[in-house]
Each structure stands twice: as structure tokens, then as C-alpha cells.
Tab-separated table of C-alpha atoms in Angstrom:
chain	number	residue	atom	x	y	z
N	1	GLN	CA	34.174	-29.039	-2.695
N	2	VAL	CA	35.863	-28.168	0.577
N	3	GLN	CA	39.641	-28.094	0.406
N	4	LEU	CA	42.397	-27.171	2.826
N	5	VAL	CA	45.806	-27.408	1.204
N	6	GLU	CA	48.906	-27.000	3.348
N	7	SER	CA	52.271	-26.070	1.894
N	8	GLY	CA	55.672	-24.829	2.996
N	9	GLY	CA	56.943	-27.837	4.885
N	10	GLY	CA	60.395	-29.281	4.426
N	11	LEU	CA	63.745	-29.983	6.027
N	12	VAL	CA	65.294	-27.262	8.157
N	13	GLN	CA	68.239	-27.128	10.552
N	14	PRO	CA	67.722	-26.531	14.265
N	15	GLY	CA	67.331	-22.828	14.901
N	16	GLY	CA	65.927	-22.247	11.447
N	17	SER	CA	62.572	-20.943	10.297
N	18	LEU	CA	59.709	-22.058	8.088
N	19	THR	CA	56.389	-20.563	7.134
N	20	LEU	CA	53.475	-22.878	6.478
N	21	SER	CA	50.449	-21.841	4.450
N	22	CYS	CA	46.988	-23.356	4.321
N	23	ALA	CA	44.833	-22.317	1.381
N	24	ALA	CA	41.101	-22.857	1.842
N	25	SER	CA	38.305	-23.177	-0.663
N	26	GLY	CA	34.732	-24.403	-0.842
N	27	PHE	CA	33.455	-22.797	2.366
N	28	ARG	CA	33.097	-19.369	4.006
N	29	PHE	CA	36.637	-19.096	5.308
N	30	SER	CA	36.072	-15.757	7.074
N	31	MET	CA	33.476	-17.341	9.375
N	32	TYR	CA	35.718	-20.162	10.552
N	33	ALA	CA	38.187	-20.340	13.402
N	34	MET	CA	41.437	-21.787	12.108
N	35	SER	CA	43.977	-23.917	13.886
N	36	TRP	CA	47.278	-25.615	13.252
N	37	TYR	CA	47.935	-29.040	14.727
N	38	ARG	CA	50.914	-31.344	14.479
N	39	GLN	CA	51.478	-35.056	14.856
N	40	PRO	CA	55.014	-36.150	15.712
N	41	PRO	CA	56.068	-39.666	14.731
N	42	GLY	CA	54.414	-42.222	16.998
N	43	LYS	CA	52.514	-39.594	18.968
N	44	GLU	CA	49.034	-38.109	19.048
N	45	ARG	CA	48.007	-34.997	17.186
N	46	GLU	CA	48.383	-31.822	19.241
N	47	LEU	CA	47.307	-28.204	18.921
N	48	VAL	CA	50.033	-25.673	18.137
N	49	ALA	CA	48.076	-22.506	17.353
N	50	GLN	CA	44.541	-21.256	16.908
N	51	ILE	CA	43.015	-18.013	15.681
N	52	THR	CA	39.429	-16.798	15.700
N	53	SER	CA	37.555	-15.875	12.532
N	54	THR	CA	38.465	-12.193	12.815
N	55	GLY	CA	41.924	-12.748	14.263
N	56	ALA	CA	40.900	-11.051	17.496
N	57	ALA	CA	41.996	-13.952	19.691
N	58	ILE	CA	45.010	-16.223	19.308
N	59	ASN	CA	46.232	-19.064	21.493
N	60	TYR	CA	49.395	-21.148	21.658
N	61	PRO	CA	50.524	-23.950	23.945
N	62	ASP	CA	53.618	-23.251	26.026
N	63	SER	CA	55.708	-25.551	23.826
N	64	VAL	CA	55.599	-23.090	20.907
N	65	LYS	CA	54.722	-19.763	22.549
N	66	GLY	CA	57.185	-17.068	21.529
N	67	ARG	CA	58.449	-19.118	18.576
N	68	PHE	CA	55.355	-19.710	16.416
N	69	THR	CA	52.984	-17.081	15.031
N	70	ILE	CA	49.629	-17.804	13.447
N	71	SER	CA	47.989	-15.287	11.136
N	72	ARG	CA	45.241	-15.222	8.545
N	73	ASP	CA	44.322	-13.328	5.406
N	74	ASN	CA	40.569	-13.597	4.997
N	75	PRO	CA	40.397	-12.071	1.485
N	76	LYS	CA	42.927	-14.711	0.374
N	77	SER	CA	41.269	-17.509	2.393
N	78	THR	CA	44.656	-18.462	3.766
N	79	VAL	CA	46.060	-19.107	7.224
N	80	TYR	CA	49.773	-19.060	7.976
N	81	LEU	CA	52.087	-20.449	10.617
N	82	GLN	CA	55.425	-18.704	10.987
N	83	MET	CA	57.814	-20.989	12.871
N	84	ASN	CA	61.080	-19.641	14.250
N	85	SER	CA	63.840	-21.126	16.395
N	86	LEU	CA	62.847	-24.593	15.301
N	87	LYS	CA	63.883	-27.572	17.410
N	88	PRO	CA	64.177	-31.271	16.543
N	89	GLU	CA	61.114	-31.908	18.693
N	90	ASP	CA	59.085	-29.727	16.298
N	91	THR	CA	59.446	-32.489	13.709
N	92	ALA	CA	55.938	-33.591	12.763
N	93	VAL	CA	53.255	-33.575	10.124
N	94	TYR	CA	51.484	-30.226	10.415
N	95	TYR	CA	47.758	-29.937	9.678
N	96	CYS	CA	45.394	-27.011	9.435
N	97	LYS	CA	41.836	-27.247	10.684
N	98	ALA	CA	38.767	-25.108	10.092
N	99	THR	CA	35.977	-25.044	12.664
N	100	TRP	CA	32.533	-23.395	12.647
N	101	GLY	CA	29.917	-25.989	13.312
N	102	ASN	CA	31.555	-28.229	10.730
N	103	THR	CA	35.189	-29.222	11.000
N	104	TYR	CA	37.538	-29.600	8.056
N	105	TRP	CA	41.129	-30.857	7.970
N	106	GLY	CA	43.908	-30.509	5.474
N	107	GLN	CA	46.071	-33.385	4.308
N	108	GLY	CA	49.160	-32.242	6.201
N	109	THR	CA	52.677	-31.139	5.379
N	110	GLN	CA	55.865	-32.669	6.773
N	111	VAL	CA	58.272	-30.543	8.793
N	112	THR	CA	61.595	-32.111	9.688
N	113	VAL	CA	64.058	-30.304	11.933
N	114	SER	CA	67.452	-31.960	11.754
N	115	SER	CA	71.098	-31.180	11.223
């Protein structure tokens, strides 16, 4: 069956770094655009990064541009989110999403930025 499993979340101090991974299975990963979203406590889910199936196009909102980097490894069916210079306002549950006709979501991983 289709699975998206995020990992790599945790507690980090402001200014620190984390790398999230999302391992996919059960569908043709290389055909899907992949995205990372986050949902801060009490707020709506928001896009933080997206990458096309080949990696040719990448987009970020201004809130994370220059700090976050999305990448993918199609042979490993995995998408990554490198997060640097983390701020308390980056605290959220982070989700990966696969889109190509169908849409699939992972279960999320908690990132907490706090001293």
C-alpha cells in the first residue's frame, strides 16, 4: 500500500539545523511532485517547499527561503528537507505530500525549536 513515512524531527535550539526525510513506497515516486508542509500549533497547514518529479523546479515561500532546502533521491524514493538557522516560529508538525493526479500525505513529524 501507499506509504509516506517522515523522520528526523525533534527538539533543536534556535539557530540549529535538522534534516527531515520522507521515505515513499507503494507508488511510482519518480513521477510525483513532492512537497513539504507544516502545521504550527493552532494554525493552518502551510507549504514550505516543493520540488518537481525530476527536481528541475523548486519553490519556497519567503518565510523559509535561504534557510530550507528540499531535495530528492528518486532511486531511493526519498525526499529531504534540510532546515538551517531554525527559529521558534518554525515549530510545527512537518508533513510530506506526493502529487501526480492522486495526492498522498505522510503522518507528520514534530519539529520543536526552543532553548
